[in-house]
Coordinates of C-alpha atoms and ligand atoms in Angstrom, one line a residue:
X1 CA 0.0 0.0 0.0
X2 CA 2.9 2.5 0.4
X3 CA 4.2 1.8 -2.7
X4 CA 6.4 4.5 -4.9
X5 CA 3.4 4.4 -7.0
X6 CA 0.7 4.6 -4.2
X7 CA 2.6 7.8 -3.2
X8 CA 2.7 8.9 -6.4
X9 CA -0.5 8.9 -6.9
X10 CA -2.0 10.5 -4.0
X11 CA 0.2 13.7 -4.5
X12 CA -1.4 13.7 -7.9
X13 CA -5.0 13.3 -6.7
X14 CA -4.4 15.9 -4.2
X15 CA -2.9 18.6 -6.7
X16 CA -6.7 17.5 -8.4
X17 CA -8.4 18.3 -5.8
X18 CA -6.6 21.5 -4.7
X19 CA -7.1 23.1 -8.3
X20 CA -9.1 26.3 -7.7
X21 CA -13.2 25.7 -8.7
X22 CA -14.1 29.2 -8.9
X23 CA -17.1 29.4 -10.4
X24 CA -20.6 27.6 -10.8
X25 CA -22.4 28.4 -14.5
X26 CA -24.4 27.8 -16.7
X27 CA -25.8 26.0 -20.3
X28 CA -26.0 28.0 -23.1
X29 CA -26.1 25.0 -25.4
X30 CA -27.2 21.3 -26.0
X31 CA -26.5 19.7 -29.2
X32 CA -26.2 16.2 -29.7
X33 CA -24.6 14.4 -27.0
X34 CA -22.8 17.6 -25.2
X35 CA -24.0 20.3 -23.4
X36 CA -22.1 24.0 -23.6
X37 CA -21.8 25.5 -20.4
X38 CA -19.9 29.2 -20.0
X39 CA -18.6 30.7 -16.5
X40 CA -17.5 27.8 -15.0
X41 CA -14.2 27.0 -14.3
X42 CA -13.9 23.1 -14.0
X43 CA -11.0 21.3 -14.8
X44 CA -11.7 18.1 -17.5
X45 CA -12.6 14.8 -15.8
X46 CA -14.4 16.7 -13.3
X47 CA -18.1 16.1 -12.2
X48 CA -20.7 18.5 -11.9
X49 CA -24.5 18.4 -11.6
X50 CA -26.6 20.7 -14.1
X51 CA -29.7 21.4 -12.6
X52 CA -33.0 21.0 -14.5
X53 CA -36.5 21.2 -13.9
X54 CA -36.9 18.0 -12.7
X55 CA -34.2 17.9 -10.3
X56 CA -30.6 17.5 -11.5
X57 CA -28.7 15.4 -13.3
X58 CA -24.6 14.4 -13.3
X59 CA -22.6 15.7 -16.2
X60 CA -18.8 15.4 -17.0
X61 CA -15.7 17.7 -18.3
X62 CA -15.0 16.6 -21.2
X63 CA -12.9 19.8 -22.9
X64 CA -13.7 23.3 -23.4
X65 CA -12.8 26.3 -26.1
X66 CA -12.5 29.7 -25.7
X67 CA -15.0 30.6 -23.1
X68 CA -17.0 27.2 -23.2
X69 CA -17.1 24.0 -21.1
X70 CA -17.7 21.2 -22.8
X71 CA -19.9 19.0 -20.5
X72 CA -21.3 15.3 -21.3
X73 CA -24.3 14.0 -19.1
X74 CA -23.6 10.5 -17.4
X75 CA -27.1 9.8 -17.0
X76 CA -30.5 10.3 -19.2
X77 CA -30.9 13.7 -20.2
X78 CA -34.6 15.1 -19.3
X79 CA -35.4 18.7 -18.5
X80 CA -32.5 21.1 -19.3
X81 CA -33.7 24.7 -20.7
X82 CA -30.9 27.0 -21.3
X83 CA -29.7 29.0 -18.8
X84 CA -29.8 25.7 -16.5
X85 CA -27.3 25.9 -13.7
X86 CA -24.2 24.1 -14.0
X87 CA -22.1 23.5 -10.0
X88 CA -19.7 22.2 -9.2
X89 CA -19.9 18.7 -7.6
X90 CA -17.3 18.3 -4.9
X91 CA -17.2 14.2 -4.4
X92 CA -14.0 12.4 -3.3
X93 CA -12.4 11.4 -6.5
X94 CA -11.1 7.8 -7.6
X95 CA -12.7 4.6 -7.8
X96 CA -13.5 2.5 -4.6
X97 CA -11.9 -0.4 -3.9
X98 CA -11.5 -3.5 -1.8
X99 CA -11.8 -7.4 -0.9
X100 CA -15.6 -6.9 -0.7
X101 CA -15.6 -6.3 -4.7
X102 CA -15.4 -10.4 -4.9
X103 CA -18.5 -11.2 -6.1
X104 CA -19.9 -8.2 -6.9
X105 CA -21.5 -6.6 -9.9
X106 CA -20.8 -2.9 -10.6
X107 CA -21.5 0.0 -13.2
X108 CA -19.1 1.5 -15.0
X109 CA -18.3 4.4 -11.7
X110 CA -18.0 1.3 -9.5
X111 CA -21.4 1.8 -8.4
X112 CA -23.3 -1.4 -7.2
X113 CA -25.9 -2.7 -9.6
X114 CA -26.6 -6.1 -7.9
X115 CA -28.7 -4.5 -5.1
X116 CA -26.3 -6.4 -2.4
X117 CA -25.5 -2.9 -1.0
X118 CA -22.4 -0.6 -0.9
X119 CA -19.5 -1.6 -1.6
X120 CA -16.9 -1.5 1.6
X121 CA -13.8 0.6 -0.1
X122 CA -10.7 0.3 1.4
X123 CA -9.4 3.2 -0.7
X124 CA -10.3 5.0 -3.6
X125 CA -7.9 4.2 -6.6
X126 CA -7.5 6.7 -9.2
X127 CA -8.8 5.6 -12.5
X128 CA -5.8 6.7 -14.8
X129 CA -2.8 6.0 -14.0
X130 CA 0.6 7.1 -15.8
X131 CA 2.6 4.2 -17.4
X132 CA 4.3 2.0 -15.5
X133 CA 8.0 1.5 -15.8
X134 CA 9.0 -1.0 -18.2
X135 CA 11.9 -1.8 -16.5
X136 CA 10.5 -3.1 -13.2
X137 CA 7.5 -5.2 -14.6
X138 CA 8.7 -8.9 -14.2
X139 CA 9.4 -10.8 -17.2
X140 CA 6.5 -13.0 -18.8
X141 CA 7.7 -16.4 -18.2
X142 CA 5.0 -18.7 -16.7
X143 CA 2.4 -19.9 -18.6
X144 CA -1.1 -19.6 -17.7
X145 CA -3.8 -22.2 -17.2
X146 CA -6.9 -20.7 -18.9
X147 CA -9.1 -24.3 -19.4
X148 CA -9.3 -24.1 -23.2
X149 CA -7.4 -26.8 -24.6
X150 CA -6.7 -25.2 -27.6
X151 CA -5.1 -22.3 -26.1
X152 CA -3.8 -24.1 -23.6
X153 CA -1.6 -26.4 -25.7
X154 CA -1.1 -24.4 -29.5
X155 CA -1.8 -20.5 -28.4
X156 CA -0.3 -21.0 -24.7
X157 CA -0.6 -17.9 -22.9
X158 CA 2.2 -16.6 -20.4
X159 CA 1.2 -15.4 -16.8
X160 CA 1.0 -11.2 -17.8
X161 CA 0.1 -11.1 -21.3
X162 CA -2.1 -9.1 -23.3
X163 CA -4.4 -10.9 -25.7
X164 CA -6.6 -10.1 -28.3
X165 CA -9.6 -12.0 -29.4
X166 CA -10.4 -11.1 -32.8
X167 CA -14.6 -12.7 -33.9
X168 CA -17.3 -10.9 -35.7
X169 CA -20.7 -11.3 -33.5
X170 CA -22.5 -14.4 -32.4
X171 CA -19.4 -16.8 -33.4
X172 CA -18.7 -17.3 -29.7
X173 CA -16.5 -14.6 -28.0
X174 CA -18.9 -14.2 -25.2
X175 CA -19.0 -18.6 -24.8
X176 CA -15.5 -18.6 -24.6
X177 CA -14.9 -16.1 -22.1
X178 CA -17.2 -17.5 -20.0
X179 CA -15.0 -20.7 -20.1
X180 CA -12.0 -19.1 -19.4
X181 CA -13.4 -17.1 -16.2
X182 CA -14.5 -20.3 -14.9
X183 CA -11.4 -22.5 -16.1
X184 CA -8.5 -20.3 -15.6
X185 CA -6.3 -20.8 -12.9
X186 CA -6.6 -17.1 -11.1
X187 CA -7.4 -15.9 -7.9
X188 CA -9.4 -13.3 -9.6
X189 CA -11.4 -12.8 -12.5
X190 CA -12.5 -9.4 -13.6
X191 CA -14.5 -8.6 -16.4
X192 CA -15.7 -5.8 -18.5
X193 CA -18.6 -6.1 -20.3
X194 CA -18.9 -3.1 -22.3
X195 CA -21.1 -1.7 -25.0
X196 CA -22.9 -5.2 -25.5
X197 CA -26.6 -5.5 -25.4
X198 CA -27.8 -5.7 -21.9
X199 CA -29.7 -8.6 -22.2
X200 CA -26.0 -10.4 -22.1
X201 CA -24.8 -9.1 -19.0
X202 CA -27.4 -10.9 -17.1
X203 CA -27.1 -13.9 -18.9
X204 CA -23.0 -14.0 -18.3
X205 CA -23.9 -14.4 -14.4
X206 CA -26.5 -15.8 -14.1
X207 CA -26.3 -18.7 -16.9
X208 CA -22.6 -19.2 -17.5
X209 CA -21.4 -18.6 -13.6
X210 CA -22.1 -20.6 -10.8
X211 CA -22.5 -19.5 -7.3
X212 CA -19.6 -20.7 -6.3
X213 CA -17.5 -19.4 -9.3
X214 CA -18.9 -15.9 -8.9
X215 CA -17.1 -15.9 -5.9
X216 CA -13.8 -15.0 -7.2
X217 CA -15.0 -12.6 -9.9
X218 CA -16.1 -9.0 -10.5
X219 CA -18.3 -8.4 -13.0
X220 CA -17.9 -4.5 -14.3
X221 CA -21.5 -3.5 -16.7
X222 CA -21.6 -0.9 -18.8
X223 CA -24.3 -2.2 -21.8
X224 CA -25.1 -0.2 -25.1
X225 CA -27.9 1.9 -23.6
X226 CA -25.8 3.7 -21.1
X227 CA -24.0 7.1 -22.0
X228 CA -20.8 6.7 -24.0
X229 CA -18.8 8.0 -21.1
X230 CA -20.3 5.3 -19.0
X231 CA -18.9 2.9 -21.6
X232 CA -15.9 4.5 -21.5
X233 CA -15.1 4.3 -18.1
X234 CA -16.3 1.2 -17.6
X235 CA -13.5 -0.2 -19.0
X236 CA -11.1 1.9 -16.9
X237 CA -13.2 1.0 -14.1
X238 CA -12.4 -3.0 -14.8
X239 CA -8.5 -2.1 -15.1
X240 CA -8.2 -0.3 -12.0
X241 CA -9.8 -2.8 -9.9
X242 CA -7.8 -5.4 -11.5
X243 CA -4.9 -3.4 -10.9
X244 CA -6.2 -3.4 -7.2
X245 CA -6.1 -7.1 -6.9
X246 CA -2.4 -7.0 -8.9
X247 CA -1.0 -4.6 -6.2
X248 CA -2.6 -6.8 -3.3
X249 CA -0.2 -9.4 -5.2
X250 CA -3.1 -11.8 -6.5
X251 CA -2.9 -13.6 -9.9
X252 CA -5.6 -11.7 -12.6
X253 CA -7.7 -12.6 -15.2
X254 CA -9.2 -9.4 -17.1
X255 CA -11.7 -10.4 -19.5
X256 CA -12.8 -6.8 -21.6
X257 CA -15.7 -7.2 -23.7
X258 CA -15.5 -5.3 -26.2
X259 CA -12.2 -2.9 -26.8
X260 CA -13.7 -2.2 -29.9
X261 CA -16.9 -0.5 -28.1
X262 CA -14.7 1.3 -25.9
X263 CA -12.9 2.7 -28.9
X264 CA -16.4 4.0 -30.4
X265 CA -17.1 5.5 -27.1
X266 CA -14.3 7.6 -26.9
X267 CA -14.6 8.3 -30.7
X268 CA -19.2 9.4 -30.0
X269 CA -16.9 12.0 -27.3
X270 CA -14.6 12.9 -29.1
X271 CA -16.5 13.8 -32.4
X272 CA -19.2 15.6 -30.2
X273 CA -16.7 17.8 -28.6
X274 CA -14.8 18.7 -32.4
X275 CA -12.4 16.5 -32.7
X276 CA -11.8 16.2 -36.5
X277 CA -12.1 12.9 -37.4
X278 CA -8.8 10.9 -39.0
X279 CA -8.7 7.0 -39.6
X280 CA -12.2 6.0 -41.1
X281 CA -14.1 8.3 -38.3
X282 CA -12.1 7.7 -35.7
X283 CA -10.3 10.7 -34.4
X284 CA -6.5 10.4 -33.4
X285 CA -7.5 10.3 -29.4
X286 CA -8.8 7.2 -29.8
X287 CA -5.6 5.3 -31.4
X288 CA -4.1 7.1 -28.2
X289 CA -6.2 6.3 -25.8
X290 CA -6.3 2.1 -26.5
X291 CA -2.8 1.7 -25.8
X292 CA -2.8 3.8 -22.9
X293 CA -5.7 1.3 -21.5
X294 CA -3.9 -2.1 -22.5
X295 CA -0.8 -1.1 -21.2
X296 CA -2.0 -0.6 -17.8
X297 CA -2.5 -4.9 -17.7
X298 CA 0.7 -7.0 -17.5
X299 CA 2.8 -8.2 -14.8
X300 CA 3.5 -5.7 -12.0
X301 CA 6.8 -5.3 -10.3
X302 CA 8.6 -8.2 -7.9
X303 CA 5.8 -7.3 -5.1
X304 CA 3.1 -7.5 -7.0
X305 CA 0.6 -10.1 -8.9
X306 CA -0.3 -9.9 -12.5
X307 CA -3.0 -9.0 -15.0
X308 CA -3.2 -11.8 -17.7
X309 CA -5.7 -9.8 -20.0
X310 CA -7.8 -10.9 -23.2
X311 CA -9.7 -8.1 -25.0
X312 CA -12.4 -8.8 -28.0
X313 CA -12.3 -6.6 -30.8
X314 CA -14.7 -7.3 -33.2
X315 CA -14.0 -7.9 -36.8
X316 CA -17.3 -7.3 -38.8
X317 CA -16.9 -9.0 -42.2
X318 CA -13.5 -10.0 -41.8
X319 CA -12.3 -6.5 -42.1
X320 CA -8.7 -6.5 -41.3
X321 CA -8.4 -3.0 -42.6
X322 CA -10.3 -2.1 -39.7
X323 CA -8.3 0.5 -37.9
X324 CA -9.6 -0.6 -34.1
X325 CA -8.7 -3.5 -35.4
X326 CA -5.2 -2.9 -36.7
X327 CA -4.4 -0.8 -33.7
X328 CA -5.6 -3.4 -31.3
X329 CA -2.6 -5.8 -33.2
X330 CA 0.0 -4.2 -33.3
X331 CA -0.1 -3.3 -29.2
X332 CA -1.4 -6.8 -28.1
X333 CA 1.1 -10.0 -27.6
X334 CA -0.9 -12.1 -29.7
X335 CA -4.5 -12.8 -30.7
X336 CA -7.0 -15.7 -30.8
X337 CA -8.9 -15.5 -34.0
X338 CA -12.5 -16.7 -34.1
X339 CA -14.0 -17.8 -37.4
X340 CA -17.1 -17.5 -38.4
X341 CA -17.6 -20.5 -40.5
X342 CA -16.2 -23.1 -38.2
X343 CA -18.2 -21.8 -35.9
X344 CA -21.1 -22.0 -38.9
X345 CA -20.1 -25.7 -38.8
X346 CA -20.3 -26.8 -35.1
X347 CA -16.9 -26.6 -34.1
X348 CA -16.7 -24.2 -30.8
X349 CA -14.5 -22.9 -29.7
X350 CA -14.4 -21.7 -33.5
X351 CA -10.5 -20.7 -32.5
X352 CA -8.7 -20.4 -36.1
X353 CA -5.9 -21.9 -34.9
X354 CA -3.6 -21.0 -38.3
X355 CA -4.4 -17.1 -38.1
X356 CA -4.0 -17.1 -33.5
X357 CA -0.5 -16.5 -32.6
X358 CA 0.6 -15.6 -29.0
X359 CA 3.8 -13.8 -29.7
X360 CA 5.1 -15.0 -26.0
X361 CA 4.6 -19.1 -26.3
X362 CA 8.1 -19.6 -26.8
X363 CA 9.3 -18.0 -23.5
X364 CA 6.8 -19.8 -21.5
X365 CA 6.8 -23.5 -22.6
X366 CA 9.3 -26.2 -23.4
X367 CA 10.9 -27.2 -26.7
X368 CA 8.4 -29.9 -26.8
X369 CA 6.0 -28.5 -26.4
X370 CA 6.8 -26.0 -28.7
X371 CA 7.8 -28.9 -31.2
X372 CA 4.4 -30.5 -30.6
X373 CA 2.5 -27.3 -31.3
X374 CA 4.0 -26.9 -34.7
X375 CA 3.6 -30.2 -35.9
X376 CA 0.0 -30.2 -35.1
X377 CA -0.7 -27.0 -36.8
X378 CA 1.3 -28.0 -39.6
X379 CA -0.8 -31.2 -40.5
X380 CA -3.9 -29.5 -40.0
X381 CA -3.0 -26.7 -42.3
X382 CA -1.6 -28.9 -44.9
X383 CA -5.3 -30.4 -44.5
X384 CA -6.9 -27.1 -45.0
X385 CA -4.7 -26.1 -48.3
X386 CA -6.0 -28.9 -49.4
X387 CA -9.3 -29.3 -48.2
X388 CA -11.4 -28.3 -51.4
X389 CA -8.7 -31.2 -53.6
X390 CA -10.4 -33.5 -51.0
X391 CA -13.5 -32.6 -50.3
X392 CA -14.6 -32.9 -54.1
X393 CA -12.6 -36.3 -54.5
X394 CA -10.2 -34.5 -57.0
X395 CA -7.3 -35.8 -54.6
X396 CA -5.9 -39.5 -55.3
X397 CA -4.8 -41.2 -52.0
X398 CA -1.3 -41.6 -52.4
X399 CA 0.0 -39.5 -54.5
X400 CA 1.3 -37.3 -51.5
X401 CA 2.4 -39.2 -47.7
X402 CA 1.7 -35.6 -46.3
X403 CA -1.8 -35.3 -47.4
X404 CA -2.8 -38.7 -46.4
X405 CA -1.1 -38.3 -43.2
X406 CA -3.3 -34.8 -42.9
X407 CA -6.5 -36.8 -43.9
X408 CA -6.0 -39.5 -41.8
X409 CA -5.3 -37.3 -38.9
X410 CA -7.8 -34.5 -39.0
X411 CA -10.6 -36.1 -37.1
X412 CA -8.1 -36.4 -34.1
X413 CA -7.2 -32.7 -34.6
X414 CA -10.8 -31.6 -34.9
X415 CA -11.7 -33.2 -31.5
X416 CA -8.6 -32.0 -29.6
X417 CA -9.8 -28.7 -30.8
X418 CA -13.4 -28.9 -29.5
X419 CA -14.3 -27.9 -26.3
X420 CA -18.2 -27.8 -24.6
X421 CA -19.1 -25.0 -22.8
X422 CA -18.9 -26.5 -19.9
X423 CA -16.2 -28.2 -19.9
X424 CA -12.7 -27.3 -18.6
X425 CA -9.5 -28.8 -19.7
X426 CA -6.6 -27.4 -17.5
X427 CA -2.9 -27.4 -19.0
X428 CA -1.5 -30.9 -17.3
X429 CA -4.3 -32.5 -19.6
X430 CA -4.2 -30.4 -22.8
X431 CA -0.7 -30.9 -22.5
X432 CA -1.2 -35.0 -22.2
X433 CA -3.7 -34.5 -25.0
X434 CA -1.0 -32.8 -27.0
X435 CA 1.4 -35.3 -26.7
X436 CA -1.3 -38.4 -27.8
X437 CA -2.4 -36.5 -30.5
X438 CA 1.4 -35.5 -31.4
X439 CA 2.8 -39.1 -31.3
X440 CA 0.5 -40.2 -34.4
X441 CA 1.7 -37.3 -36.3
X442 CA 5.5 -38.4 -36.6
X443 CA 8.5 -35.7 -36.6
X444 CA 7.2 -34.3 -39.9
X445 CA 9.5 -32.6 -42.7
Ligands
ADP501 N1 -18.2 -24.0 -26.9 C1 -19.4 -23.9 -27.4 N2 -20.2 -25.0 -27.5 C2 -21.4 -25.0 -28.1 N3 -22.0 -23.9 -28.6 C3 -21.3 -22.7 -28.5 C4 -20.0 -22.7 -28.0 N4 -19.5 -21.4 -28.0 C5 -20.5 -20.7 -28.6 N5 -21.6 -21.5 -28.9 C6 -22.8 -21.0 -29.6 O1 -22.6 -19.8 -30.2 C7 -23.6 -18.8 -29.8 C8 -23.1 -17.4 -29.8 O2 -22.1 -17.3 -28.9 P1 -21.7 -15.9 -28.2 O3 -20.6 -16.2 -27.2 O4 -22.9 -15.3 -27.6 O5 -21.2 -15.0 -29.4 P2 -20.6 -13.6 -29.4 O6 -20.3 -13.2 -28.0 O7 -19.4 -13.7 -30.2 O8 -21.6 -12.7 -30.0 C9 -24.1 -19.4 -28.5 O9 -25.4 -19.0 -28.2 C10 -23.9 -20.8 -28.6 O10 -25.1 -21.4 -29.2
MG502 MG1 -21.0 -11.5 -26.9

């Protein structure tokens, strides 16, 4: 608790709160999603309530110009006239935190939204942080039990990495997340669910957690109806409590649902407040803003636990132009790509094991292992080059030993890469699964 870091951060969130607020004031505009406020002197981020004739509502700093504040409303705008009354809201700032999240499900300001009462903080955490120091992060070199055999044994990922998992809609993402927060081997599971339809949330705890899994996780909800800086920060919400848990020392899971949603949050914002748009609509804070969020997961320093991460980005159509996306690759340490027409044809996870890389398998498992992995892809993609040749009978047995070999082996392959949605398979058995599967496939050329 009295970290550099901890330190750190409480002189900044006291400079915050010592800034001078000198004035209340009031709207002079509401178009679209903003509202224009003049006379009030608020730094950005801050809260304030705009008073309406209903009552008042929450808003948030979210830039200024000239003489304008730029204000967004956190809640359901009803009532505002111009002239409305814009103050100041003076509420301790950061996030609350504690043990007592376990279990919990809360909106996107850490609010509770499972009616089991208020949430017992032990302190409130700030919800940006700045970067963390390369240098003391502990190396990635564990690997990380997530129950998916086919990530466990050919897309292994190491204790502290940052993941991507790359599906259009309905091909499983949600399924297989699911599996993971109830197979991995953490002491905590956080996950974001943000942007998705509602109707999802409830089903993730109710229908794919148990009571007893629950336990262990914290479910942060910010669905497609609330405001887009709910969405937003209900990712940053997810991060810093996981971040709570990594500085207590505990082993992570961070499960984000969807990046991609928190990226067209931030882009609804930014647009609304002028922001000239850049890469296909999104404006440049976006492409800033997604690698200042993954970032913050990883392993912490020698004292601390780790975040093992896995955000969805969603690739409509198979667009890899998209610039989310492309963004979302080149900061991530590997991606598990879901396709839509294995999926289509039964196989779940649909994993797309010849596009999923995780850049750190090598430092994390042994040259077995390794060896394994490749000869198992390898047969299965020489059966997938060839699969229209076979599947129309235009391929003569025996006239290659590497296609028969690929033909005789791909049912094995297809069932070592099925999983139900129940099931778990932890490492020591995807790994003994491997090596079965492995020993009919011969060394390979
Ligand atoms: N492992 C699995 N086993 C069987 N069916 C699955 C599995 N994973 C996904 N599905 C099927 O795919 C459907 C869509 O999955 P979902 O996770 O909701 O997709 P997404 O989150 O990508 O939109 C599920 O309702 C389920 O019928
Ligand atoms: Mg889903």
């Amino acid at each position: 608790m009295t970290s550099p870091w901890h330190t750190h951060f409480e002189s900044l969130t006291k400079q915050v709160t010592t800034v001078p607020i000198v004035a209340a004031g009031k709207l002079v505009r509401g178009i679209g999603l903003t509202l224009e406020a003049v006379g009030c002197q608020l730094p950005v981020g801050s809260q304030c309530l705009v008073q309406t004739i209903e009552g008042e509502i929450e808003a948030e700093v979210v830039g200024f110009g000239d003489d304008i504040t730029y204000l967004m409303p956190t809640e359901a705008v009803r009532g505002i006239v111009p002239g409305s009354r814009v103050m100041p809201l003076s509420r301790q700032s950061g996030l609350p935190v504690g043990m007592s999240l376990l279990g919990r499900v809360v909106d996107g300001n850490g609010q509770p939204l499972d009616g089991l009462g208020e949430i017992e903080a032990e302190h409130r955490a700030p919800t940006t942080r700045p970067p963390m120091n390369p240098l003391i992060r502990r190396p990635i070199n564990a690997a990380m039990d997530v129950g998916v055999r086919a990530i466990n044994a050919l897309n292994t990922v190491g204790v502290g990495q940052r993941m991507g998992l790359f599906a259009g809609s309905g091909v499983g993402k949600s399924v297989l997340l699911g599996m993971m927060t109830r197979g991995c081997e953490a002491d905590v599971v956080v996950v974001g669910l943000v942007g998705e339809r509602g109707r999802e949330v409830k089903e993730f705890i109710h229908d794919i957690l148990t009571e007893e899994e629950r336990k262990r996780a914290v479910v942060v909800a910010a669905p497609a109806d609330t405001s887009p800086l709910m969405r937003l920060k209900g990712c940053e919400t997810a991060m810093t409590i996981a971040e709570y848990f990594r500085d207590k020392g505990l082993k992570v899971l961070l499960l984000i649902d969807s990046l991609t949603r928190y990226a067209m949050a931030q882009r609804e914002i930014a647009l609304a407040v002028g922001e000239p748009p850049a890469t296909r609509g999104y404006p440049p804070s976006v492409f800033a803003r997604l690698p200042a969020l993954v970032e913050r997961a990883g392993n912490g320093s020698e004292k601390q636990g780790s975040i093992t991460a896995f955000f969805t980005v969603l690739t409509e159509g198979d667009d890899l132009q998209d610039p989310v996306a492309d963004a979302a690759r080149a900061i991530l340490d590997g991606h598990v790509v879901l396709s839509r027409s294995l999926a289509d044809s039964g196989h779940y996870p649909a994993i797309d094991i010849e596009s999923s890389i995780s850049r750190v398998m090598p430092q994390v498992v042994s040259e077995e292992h390794q060896l394994m992995a490749r000869r198992i892809r390898q047969v299965y993609s020489h059966y997938k080059q060839n699969q229209d040749l076979i599947s129309i009978g235009a391929y003569a047995k025996g006239s290659d030993p590497r296609i028969d070999l690929a033909i005789r082996a791909e049912p094995a392959i297809n069932a070592f890469l099925q999983q139900g949605m129940k099931q778990v398979l932890p490492y020591d058995e995807s790994l003994e699964g491997m090596a079965a599967l492995a020993k009919g496939l011969g060394q390979g050329q």
